Amino acid sequence: GGFTGAGTNGGFALRGTWSNGSPARKLPIALYARASGMWSEIADSNSRRERAWQNARILLLDGPTNDVQAAIASAAIMAKWDKIRARADAHGLFKIVSLVAPRTNGTNTAPLLPAWATGGIRDQVNAALIARWQAGEIDMLIDPNLGRIGMPDNATWDDRDAGSGTL
């Protein structure tokens, strides 16, 4: 083992490797998924799920979408990241984190809450995650908003969609 989480809560990156039959699906991954998917729960969840950390080599973590939805302050969200990172570092895990993707209402035209507006919590968390990647706290950073990947050198972006990403 070493993987925890189902295909439905595994995040788009891991789910994509399954769908494509990638050898990556055989890598021992600690994916800390909770029913709510909130970093505020993941960071404090350390009972039986701790076993996943002990056998894993990679941490694949979706951006804290539901924490943003709950309008948790960006500083509080990043404090939860500090806990998650400390646990991952204690187990020597390679950390892959996704930025927060946009979310809209049923008409797919407007943000659900002010937290999603320009300069809101989502933007603040994404800026903080980019800074943490640049500081070496995150090994690879997936940016679903612009179709790019922040590489392990903590400086280079690998543009995966030739600049066509506009989210």
Coordinates of C-alpha atoms in Angstrom, one line a residue:
G1 CA 0.0 0.0 0.0
G2 CA 1.0 3.6 0.5
F3 CA -1.9 5.1 -1.4
T4 CA -5.0 6.4 0.4
G5 CA -8.0 7.9 -1.3
A6 CA -10.4 6.9 -4.0
G7 CA -10.7 7.8 -7.6
T8 CA -13.4 10.2 -6.9
N9 CA -11.4 12.2 -4.3
G10 CA -8.0 11.6 -5.8
G11 CA -7.7 14.9 -7.6
F12 CA -7.5 15.5 -11.3
A13 CA -3.8 14.8 -11.6
L14 CA -3.9 11.3 -10.0
R15 CA -7.2 10.5 -11.6
G16 CA -5.7 11.3 -14.9
T17 CA -2.8 8.9 -14.4
W18 CA -5.3 6.1 -13.7
S19 CA -7.4 7.0 -16.8
N20 CA -4.3 6.9 -19.0
G21 CA -3.0 3.7 -17.5
S22 CA 0.2 5.5 -16.5
P23 CA 2.9 3.6 -14.5
A24 CA 2.6 6.6 -12.1
R25 CA -0.4 4.9 -10.6
K26 CA 1.9 2.3 -9.1
L27 CA 3.9 4.9 -7.2
P28 CA 3.4 4.8 -3.4
I29 CA 1.5 8.0 -2.8
A30 CA 0.0 9.6 0.3
L31 CA -3.1 11.4 -0.8
Y32 CA -4.8 12.9 2.2
A33 CA -8.4 13.0 1.2
R34 CA -11.2 13.7 3.6
A35 CA -14.9 13.7 2.9
S36 CA -14.8 17.5 2.7
G37 CA -11.4 17.7 1.1
M38 CA -10.4 20.5 3.4
W39 CA -6.8 21.3 4.4
S40 CA -8.2 22.4 7.7
E41 CA -9.2 18.7 8.3
I42 CA -6.3 17.1 6.5
A43 CA -3.7 18.9 8.6
D44 CA -5.3 17.8 11.9
S45 CA -6.0 14.2 10.7
N46 CA -3.2 12.0 12.1
S47 CA -4.8 8.8 13.4
R48 CA -5.0 5.7 11.2
R49 CA -4.2 7.8 8.1
E50 CA -0.7 8.2 9.4
R51 CA 0.1 4.8 8.1
A52 CA -0.1 6.1 4.5
W53 CA 2.7 8.6 5.2
Q54 CA 4.9 5.8 6.5
N55 CA 4.8 3.8 3.2
A56 CA 4.6 6.6 0.7
R57 CA 7.3 8.5 -1.3
I58 CA 5.1 11.2 -2.8
L59 CA 2.5 13.6 -1.4
L60 CA 0.0 14.7 -4.0
L61 CA -2.2 17.4 -2.6
D62 CA -5.0 19.3 -4.3
G63 CA -5.4 23.0 -3.7
P64 CA -7.6 23.8 -0.7
T65 CA -10.7 24.5 -2.8
N66 CA -13.2 23.7 -0.1
D67 CA -11.4 25.8 2.5
V68 CA -11.7 28.7 0.1
Q69 CA -15.4 27.9 -0.4
A70 CA -15.8 28.0 3.4
A71 CA -14.2 31.5 3.4
I72 CA -11.4 30.5 5.7
A73 CA -8.7 33.2 5.8
S74 CA -5.7 32.6 3.6
A75 CA -3.3 32.9 6.6
A76 CA -5.3 30.1 8.4
I77 CA -5.2 27.9 5.2
M78 CA -1.4 28.4 4.9
A79 CA -1.0 27.5 8.6
K80 CA -2.6 24.2 7.8
W81 CA -0.2 23.8 4.9
D82 CA 2.7 24.3 7.4
K83 CA 1.3 21.3 9.4
I84 CA 0.9 19.1 6.2
R85 CA 4.4 20.0 5.0
A86 CA 6.0 19.2 8.4
R87 CA 4.4 15.8 8.3
A88 CA 5.4 15.2 4.7
D89 CA 9.0 16.3 5.5
A90 CA 9.2 14.1 8.5
H91 CA 8.6 11.1 6.1
G92 CA 10.8 12.5 3.4
L93 CA 8.0 12.8 0.8
F94 CA 8.3 14.4 -2.6
K95 CA 5.6 17.1 -2.4
I96 CA 3.4 17.9 -5.4
V97 CA 0.7 20.5 -4.7
S98 CA -2.0 22.0 -7.0
L99 CA -3.0 25.6 -6.9
V100 CA -6.7 26.4 -6.3
A101 CA -8.6 26.1 -9.5
P102 CA -11.6 28.5 -10.2
R103 CA -15.1 27.6 -9.2
T104 CA -18.3 29.2 -10.4
N105 CA -22.0 29.1 -9.8
G106 CA -24.5 27.0 -11.7
T107 CA -24.5 29.4 -14.7
N108 CA -20.7 29.1 -14.9
T109 CA -20.3 32.8 -15.2
A110 CA -19.8 34.3 -11.8
P111 CA -17.9 33.5 -8.6
L112 CA -19.8 31.7 -5.9
L113 CA -18.5 33.9 -3.1
P114 CA -16.2 37.0 -2.7
A115 CA -13.5 34.5 -1.7
W116 CA -13.3 33.6 -5.5
A117 CA -13.2 37.2 -6.7
T118 CA -10.0 38.8 -8.0
G119 CA -7.8 39.4 -5.1
G120 CA -9.9 37.2 -2.8
I121 CA -8.9 34.2 -0.7
R122 CA -8.3 32.0 -3.7
D123 CA -5.8 34.5 -5.3
Q124 CA -4.2 35.0 -1.9
V125 CA -3.7 31.3 -1.3
N126 CA -2.4 30.8 -4.8
A127 CA 0.2 33.6 -4.4
A128 CA 1.3 32.1 -1.1
L129 CA 1.6 28.6 -2.6
I130 CA 3.7 30.0 -5.5
A131 CA 5.9 31.8 -2.9
R132 CA 6.3 28.5 -0.9
W133 CA 7.3 26.6 -4.0
Q134 CA 9.8 29.3 -4.9
A135 CA 11.2 29.0 -1.3
G136 CA 11.6 25.2 -1.8
E137 CA 8.8 24.1 0.5
I138 CA 7.0 22.4 -2.5
D139 CA 8.8 20.2 -5.0
M140 CA 6.4 20.5 -7.9
L141 CA 3.5 22.9 -8.3
I142 CA 0.6 22.2 -10.6
D143 CA -1.1 25.3 -11.9
P144 CA -4.4 24.2 -13.5
N145 CA -5.3 27.9 -14.0
L146 CA -2.5 28.5 -16.6
G147 CA -1.7 24.9 -17.7
R148 CA 1.8 24.9 -16.3
I149 CA 3.9 23.0 -13.8
G150 CA 6.4 24.5 -11.4
M151 CA 9.5 22.3 -11.7
P152 CA 11.7 20.9 -8.8
D153 CA 14.2 23.7 -9.3
N154 CA 11.6 26.0 -7.7
A155 CA 12.1 28.6 -10.4
T156 CA 11.1 27.2 -13.8
W157 CA 7.6 26.9 -15.1
D158 CA 6.9 24.1 -17.7
D159 CA 4.1 25.5 -19.9
R160 CA 1.9 22.5 -20.8
D161 CA -0.6 24.2 -23.1
A162 CA 1.5 26.7 -25.0
G163 CA 0.1 29.7 -23.1
S164 CA -3.5 29.0 -24.0
G165 CA -4.6 28.6 -20.4
T166 CA -6.9 31.5 -19.4
L167 CA -8.6 30.5 -16.1

